Short mmCIF file of C-alpha atoms in Angstrom, two decimals:
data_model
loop_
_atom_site.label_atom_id
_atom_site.label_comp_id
_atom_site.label_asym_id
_atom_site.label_seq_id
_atom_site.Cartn_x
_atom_site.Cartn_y
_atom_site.Cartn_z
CA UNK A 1385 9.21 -10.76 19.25
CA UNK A 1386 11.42 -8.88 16.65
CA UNK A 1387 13.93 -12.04 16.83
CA UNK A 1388 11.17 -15.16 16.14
CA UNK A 1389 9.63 -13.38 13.67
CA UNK A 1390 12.75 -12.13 11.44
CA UNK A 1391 14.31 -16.15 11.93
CA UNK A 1392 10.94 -17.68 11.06
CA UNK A 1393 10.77 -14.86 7.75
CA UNK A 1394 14.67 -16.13 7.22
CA UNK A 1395 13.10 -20.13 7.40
CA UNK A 1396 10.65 -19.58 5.35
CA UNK A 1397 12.47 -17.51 2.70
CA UNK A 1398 14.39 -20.59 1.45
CA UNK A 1399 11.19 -22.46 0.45
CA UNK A 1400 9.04 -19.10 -0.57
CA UNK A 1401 8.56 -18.32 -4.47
CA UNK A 1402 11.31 -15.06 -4.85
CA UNK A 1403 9.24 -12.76 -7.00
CA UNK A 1404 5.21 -12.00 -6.92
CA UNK A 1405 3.81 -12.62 -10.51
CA UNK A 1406 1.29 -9.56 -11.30
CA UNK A 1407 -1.69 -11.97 -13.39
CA UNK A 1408 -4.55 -9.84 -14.05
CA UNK A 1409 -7.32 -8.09 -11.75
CA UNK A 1410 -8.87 -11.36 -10.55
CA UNK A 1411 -8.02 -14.05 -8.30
CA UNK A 1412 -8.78 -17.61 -8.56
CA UNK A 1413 -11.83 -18.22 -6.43
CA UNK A 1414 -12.24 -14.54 -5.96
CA UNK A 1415 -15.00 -12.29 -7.57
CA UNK A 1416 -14.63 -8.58 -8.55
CA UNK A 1417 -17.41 -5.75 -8.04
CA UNK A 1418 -16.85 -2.06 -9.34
CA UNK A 1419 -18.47 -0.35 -6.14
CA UNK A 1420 -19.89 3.19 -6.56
CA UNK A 1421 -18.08 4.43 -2.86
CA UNK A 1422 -17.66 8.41 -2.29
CA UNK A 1423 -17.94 9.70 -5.79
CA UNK A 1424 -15.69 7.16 -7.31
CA UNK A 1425 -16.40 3.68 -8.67
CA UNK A 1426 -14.04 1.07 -6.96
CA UNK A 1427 -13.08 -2.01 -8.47
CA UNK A 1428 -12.81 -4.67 -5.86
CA UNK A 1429 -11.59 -8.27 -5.34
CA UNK A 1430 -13.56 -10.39 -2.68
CA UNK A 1431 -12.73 -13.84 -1.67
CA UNK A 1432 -12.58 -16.61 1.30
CA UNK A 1433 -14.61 -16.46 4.52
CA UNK A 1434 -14.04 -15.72 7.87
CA UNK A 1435 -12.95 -12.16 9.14
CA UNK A 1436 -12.48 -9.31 7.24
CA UNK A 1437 -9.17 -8.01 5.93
CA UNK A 1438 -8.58 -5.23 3.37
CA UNK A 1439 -5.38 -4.90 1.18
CA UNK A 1440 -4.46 -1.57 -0.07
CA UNK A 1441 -1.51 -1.00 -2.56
CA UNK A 1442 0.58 2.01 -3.33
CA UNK A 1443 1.81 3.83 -6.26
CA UNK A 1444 3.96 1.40 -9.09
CA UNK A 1445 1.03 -1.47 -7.92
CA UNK A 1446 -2.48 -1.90 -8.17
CA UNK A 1447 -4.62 -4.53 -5.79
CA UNK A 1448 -2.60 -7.39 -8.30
CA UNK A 1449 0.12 -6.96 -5.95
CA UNK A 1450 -1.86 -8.90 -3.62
CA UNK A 1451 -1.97 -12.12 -5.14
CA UNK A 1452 0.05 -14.17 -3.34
CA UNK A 1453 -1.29 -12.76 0.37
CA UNK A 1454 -4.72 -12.16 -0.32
CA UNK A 1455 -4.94 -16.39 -1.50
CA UNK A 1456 -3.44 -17.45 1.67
CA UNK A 1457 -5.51 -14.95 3.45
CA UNK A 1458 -8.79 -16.23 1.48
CA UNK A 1459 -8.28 -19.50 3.76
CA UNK A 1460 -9.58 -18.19 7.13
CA UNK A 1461 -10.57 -14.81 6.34
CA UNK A 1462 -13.05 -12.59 3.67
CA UNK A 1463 -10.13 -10.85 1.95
CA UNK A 1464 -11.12 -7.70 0.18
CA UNK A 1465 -8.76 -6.40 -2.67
CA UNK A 1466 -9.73 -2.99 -4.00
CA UNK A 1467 -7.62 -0.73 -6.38
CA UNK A 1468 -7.40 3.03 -5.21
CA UNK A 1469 -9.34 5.74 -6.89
CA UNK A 1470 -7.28 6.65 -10.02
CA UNK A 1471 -5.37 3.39 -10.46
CA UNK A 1472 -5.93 -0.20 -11.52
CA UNK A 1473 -9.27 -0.94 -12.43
CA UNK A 1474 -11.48 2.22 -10.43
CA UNK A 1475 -12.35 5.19 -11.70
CA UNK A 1476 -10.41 8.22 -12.04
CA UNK A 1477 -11.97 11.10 -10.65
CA UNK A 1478 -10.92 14.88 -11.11
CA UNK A 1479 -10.39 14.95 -7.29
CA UNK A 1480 -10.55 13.11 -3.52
CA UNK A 1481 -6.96 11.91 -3.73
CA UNK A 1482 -6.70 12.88 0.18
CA UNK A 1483 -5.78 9.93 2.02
CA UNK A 1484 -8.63 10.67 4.53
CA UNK A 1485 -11.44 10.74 1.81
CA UNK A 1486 -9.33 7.71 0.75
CA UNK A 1487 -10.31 6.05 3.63
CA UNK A 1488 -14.02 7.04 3.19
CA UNK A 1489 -13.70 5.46 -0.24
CA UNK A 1490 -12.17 2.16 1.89
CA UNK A 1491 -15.40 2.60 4.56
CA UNK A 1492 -17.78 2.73 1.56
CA UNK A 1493 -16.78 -0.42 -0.03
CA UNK A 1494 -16.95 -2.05 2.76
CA UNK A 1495 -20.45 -0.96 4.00
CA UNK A 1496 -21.64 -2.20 0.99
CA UNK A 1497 -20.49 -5.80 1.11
CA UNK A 1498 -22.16 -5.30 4.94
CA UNK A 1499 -18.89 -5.21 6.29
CA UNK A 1500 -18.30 -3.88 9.69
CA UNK A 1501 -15.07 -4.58 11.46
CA UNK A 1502 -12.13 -5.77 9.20
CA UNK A 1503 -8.16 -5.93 9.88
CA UNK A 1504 -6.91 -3.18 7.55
CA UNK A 1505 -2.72 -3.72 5.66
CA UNK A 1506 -1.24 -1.15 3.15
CA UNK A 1507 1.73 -0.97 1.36
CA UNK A 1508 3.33 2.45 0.46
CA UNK A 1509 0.39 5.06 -0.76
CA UNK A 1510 -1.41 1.98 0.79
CA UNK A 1511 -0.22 2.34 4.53
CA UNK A 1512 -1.21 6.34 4.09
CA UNK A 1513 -4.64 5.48 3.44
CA UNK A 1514 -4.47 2.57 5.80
CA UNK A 1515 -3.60 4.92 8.63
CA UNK A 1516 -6.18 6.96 7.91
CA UNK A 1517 -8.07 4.61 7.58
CA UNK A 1518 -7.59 3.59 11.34
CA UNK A 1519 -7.40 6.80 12.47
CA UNK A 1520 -11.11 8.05 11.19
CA UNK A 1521 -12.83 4.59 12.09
CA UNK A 1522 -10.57 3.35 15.29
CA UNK A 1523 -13.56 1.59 15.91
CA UNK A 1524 -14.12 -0.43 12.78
CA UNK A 1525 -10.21 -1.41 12.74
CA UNK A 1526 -9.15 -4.98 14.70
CA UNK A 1527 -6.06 -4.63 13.47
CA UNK A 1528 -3.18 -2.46 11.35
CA UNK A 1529 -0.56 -3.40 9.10
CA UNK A 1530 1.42 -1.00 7.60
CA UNK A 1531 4.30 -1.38 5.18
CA UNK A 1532 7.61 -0.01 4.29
CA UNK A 1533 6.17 3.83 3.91
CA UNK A 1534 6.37 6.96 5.92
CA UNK A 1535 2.70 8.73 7.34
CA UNK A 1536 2.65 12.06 6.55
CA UNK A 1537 2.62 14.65 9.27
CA UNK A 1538 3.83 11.80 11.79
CA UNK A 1539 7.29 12.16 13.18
CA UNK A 1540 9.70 12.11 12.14
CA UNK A 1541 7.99 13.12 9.18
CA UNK A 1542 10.04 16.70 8.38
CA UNK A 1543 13.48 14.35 7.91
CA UNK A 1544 12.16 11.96 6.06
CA UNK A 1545 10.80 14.08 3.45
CA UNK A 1546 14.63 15.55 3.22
CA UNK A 1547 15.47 12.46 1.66
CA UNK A 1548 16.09 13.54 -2.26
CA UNK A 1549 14.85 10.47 -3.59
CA UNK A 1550 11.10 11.46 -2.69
CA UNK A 1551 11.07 14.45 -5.28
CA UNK A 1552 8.33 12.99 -6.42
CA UNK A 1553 6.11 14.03 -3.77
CA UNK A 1554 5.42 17.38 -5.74
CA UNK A 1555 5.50 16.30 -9.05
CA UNK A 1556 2.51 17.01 -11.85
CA UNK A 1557 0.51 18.77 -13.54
CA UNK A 1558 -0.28 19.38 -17.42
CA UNK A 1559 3.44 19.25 -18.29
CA UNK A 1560 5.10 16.45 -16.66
CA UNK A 1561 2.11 14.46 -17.44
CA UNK A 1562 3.07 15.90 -21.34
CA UNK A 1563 6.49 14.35 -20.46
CA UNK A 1564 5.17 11.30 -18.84
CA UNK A 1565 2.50 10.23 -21.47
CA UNK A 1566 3.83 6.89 -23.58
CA UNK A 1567 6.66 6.88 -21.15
CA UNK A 1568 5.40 5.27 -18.07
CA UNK A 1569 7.39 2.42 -18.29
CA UNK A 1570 10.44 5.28 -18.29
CA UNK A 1571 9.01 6.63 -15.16
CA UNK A 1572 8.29 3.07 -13.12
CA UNK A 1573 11.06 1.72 -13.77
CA UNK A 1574 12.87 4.52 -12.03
CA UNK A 1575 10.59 3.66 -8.93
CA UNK A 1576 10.88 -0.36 -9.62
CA UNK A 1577 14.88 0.06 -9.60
CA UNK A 1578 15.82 2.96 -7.39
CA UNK A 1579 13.65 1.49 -4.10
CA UNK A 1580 14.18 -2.23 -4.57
CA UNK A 1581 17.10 -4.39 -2.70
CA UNK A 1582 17.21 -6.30 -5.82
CA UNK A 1583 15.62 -4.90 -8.94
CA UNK A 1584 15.38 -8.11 -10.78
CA UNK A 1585 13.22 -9.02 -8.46
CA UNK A 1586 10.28 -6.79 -10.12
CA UNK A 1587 10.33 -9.00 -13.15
CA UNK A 1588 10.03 -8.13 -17.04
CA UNK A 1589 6.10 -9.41 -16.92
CA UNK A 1590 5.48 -7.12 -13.91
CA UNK A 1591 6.63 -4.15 -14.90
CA UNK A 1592 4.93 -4.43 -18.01
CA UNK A 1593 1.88 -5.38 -16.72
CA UNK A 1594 1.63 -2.16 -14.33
CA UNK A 1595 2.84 0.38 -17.07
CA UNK A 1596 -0.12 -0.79 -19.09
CA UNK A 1597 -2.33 -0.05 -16.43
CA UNK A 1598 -0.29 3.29 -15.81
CA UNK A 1599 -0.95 4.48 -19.60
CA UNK A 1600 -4.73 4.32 -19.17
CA UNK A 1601 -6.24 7.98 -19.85
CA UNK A 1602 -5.74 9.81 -17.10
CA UNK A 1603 -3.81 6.99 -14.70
CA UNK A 1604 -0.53 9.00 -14.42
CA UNK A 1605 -2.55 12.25 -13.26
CA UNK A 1606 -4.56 10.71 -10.70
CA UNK A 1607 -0.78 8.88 -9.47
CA UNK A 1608 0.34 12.41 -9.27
CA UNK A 1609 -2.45 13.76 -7.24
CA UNK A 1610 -2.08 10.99 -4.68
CA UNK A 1611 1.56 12.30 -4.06
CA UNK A 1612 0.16 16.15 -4.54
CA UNK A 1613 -2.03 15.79 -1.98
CA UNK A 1614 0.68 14.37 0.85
CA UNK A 1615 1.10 18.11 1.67
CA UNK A 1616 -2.46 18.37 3.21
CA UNK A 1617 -2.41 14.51 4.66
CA UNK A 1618 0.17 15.45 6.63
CA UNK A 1619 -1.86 18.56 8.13
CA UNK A 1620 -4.41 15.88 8.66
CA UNK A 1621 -2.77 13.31 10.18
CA UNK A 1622 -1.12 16.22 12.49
CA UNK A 1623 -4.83 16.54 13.86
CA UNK A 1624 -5.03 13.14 14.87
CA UNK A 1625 -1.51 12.70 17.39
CA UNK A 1626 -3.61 13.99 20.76
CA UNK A 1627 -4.97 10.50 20.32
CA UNK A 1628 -3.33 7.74 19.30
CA UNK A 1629 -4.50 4.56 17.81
CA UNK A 1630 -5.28 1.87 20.13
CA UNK A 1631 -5.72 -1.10 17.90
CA UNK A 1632 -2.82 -3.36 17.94
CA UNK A 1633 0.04 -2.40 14.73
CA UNK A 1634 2.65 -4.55 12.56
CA UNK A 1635 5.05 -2.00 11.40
CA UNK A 1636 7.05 -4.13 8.05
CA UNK A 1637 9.98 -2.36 6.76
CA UNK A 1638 12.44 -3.70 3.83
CA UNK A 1639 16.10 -4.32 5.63
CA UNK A 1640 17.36 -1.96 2.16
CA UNK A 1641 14.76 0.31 2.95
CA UNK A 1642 12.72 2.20 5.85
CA UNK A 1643 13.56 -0.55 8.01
CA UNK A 1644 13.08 -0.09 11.74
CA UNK A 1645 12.06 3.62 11.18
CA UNK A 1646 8.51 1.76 10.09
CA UNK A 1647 7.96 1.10 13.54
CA UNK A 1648 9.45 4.11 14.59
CA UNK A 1649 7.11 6.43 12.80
CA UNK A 1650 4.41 4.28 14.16
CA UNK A 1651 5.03 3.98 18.01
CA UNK A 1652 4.25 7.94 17.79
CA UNK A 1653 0.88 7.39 16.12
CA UNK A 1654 -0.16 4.23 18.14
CA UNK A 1655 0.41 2.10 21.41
CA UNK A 1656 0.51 -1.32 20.63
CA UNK A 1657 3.55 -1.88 17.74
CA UNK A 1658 5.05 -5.11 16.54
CA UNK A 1659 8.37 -4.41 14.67
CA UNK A 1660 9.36 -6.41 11.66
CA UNK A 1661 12.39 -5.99 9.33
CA UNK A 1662 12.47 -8.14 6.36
CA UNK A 1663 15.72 -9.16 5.54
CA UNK A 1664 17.25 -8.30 2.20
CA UNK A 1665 14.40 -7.14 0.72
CA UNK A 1666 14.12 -3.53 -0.57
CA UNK A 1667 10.68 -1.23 -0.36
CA UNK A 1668 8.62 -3.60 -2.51
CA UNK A 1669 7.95 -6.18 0.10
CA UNK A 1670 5.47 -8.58 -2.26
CA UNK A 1671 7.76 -8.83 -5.06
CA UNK A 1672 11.13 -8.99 -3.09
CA UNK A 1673 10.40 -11.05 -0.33
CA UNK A 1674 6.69 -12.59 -0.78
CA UNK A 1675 6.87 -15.74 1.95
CA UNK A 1676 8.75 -13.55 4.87
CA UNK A 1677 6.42 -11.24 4.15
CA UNK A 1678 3.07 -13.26 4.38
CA UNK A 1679 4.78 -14.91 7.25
CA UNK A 1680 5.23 -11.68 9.28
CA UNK A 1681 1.39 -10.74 8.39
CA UNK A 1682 0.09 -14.37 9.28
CA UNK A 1683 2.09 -14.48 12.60
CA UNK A 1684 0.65 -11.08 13.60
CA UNK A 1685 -3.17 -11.47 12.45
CA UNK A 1686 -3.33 -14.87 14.61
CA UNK A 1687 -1.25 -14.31 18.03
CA UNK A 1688 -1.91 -10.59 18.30
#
């Protein structure tokens, strides 16, 4: 499976667009609600027809990241776009920056565009919530994606957070937000360029598209408190190994980044994994390698 999909992703890399344009916080064809869900006000993309399928994006992104996905989506299914608590376009609450009230945040949106089941994809802080996402409403979830990011608490969890590049994970408060204020293009870029394959590939209109959204008041301490609180997802997520997820999973990984060790981290959460390496492409899937990418998600949401 691991072979057909990576040669079709090669295929259709020489005819895909290389980088993912970040336009705005609206799609074409697509309307946008701000949701009040779990003591937070959500803004939220919705477009297309057909099944559901929620996108949630990580830290450096907001829903934007999307685009190109959530249009081809929009053919065959209802694709629903929101922007985590704290970033994009929500609200930024004081607290709830716990992936699994993340997920209730996810749950709310949904039950109020009368959404019941829905196929559920995250990217980086994205594939955190979208675990537990699956894990607290395994019933409600047809299908995960999760992308180039480890689960915390979910082997092999206590070597991957060795890795010195993630010292980020316990970053914040008053001071290095003091540091950070009208430098968050500084502190992206670091992210943009240290994590890609190819950093050119996060163009010049990109990254200053996300750092304006970044300086809002109060935009870099909410991204710190979704890192903060990794400490206690993990003890959450710990809870949840004595059963593991029985919806079927596409584990992407960047070739220049986690790789195979998506899947790996996933086969001890779950019991029905896909594995998908993207050639070439670094940890920012949608702006490195957009058509392998939406090839690997297409291929999965139809024949699995």
């Amino acid at each position: 499976m691991l072979g057909k999909v990576v040669a079709l992703s090669l295929l259709l890399a020489i005819t895909a667009p290389m980088t993912a344009h970040a336009e705005g916080g609206t799609f074409p064809g697509f309307r946008t609600e701000m949701v009040a869900a779990n003591g937070a006000k959500i803004y939220a993309r919705i477009g297309g027809s057909g099944p559901a399928v929620v996108l949630i994006h990580g830290f450096g992104d907001t829903g934007d990241m999307w685009k190109p996905l959530a249009l081809d989506l929009s053919k065959d299914h209802t694709v629903i776009v929101p922007d985590l608590r704290g970033m994009g376009l929500s609200s930024i609450p004081e607290s709830g920056y716990e992936k699994w009230n993340q997920a209730a945040d996810i749950r709310a949106v949904l039950d109020h565009l009368g959404v019941g089941n829905a196929d559920i994809i995250g990217h980086d802080i994205g594939t955190m919530v979208a675990y537990a996402y699956a894990a607290r409403y395994p019933e409600k979830t047809d299908k995960l994606v999760v992308m180039d990011a480890p689960v915390p608490g979910i082997p092999p969890w206590n070597d991957i957070v060795r890795d010195p590049r993630l010292w980020h994970f316990d970053l914040g408060g008053p001071d290095m937000e003091r540091l950070v204020r009208g430098r968050e293009r500084i502190y992206l870029d670091r992210f943009w360029n240290d994590f890609a394959g190819t950093p050119a590939k996060i163009d010049e209109a990109t990254r200053r598209h996300y750092a304006k959204r970044y300086a809002r008041p109060g935009a870099m301490r909410a991204a710190f408190a979704q890192f903060r609180s990794i400490r206690k997802d993990a003890v959450d997520n710990q809870a949840t190994l004595a059963r593991k997820l029985p919806m079927p999973v596409l584990a992407i990984g960047g070739a220049k980044s986690f790789g195979e060790t998506e899947a790996v981290v996933m086969r001890n959460a779950a019991t029905n994994v896909t594995e998908v390496v993207i050639p070439e492409s670094g940890h920012w899937l949608m702006e490195e390698a957009p058509g392998p990418t939406i090839s690997a998600v297409q291929e999965f949401l139809k024949h699995n």
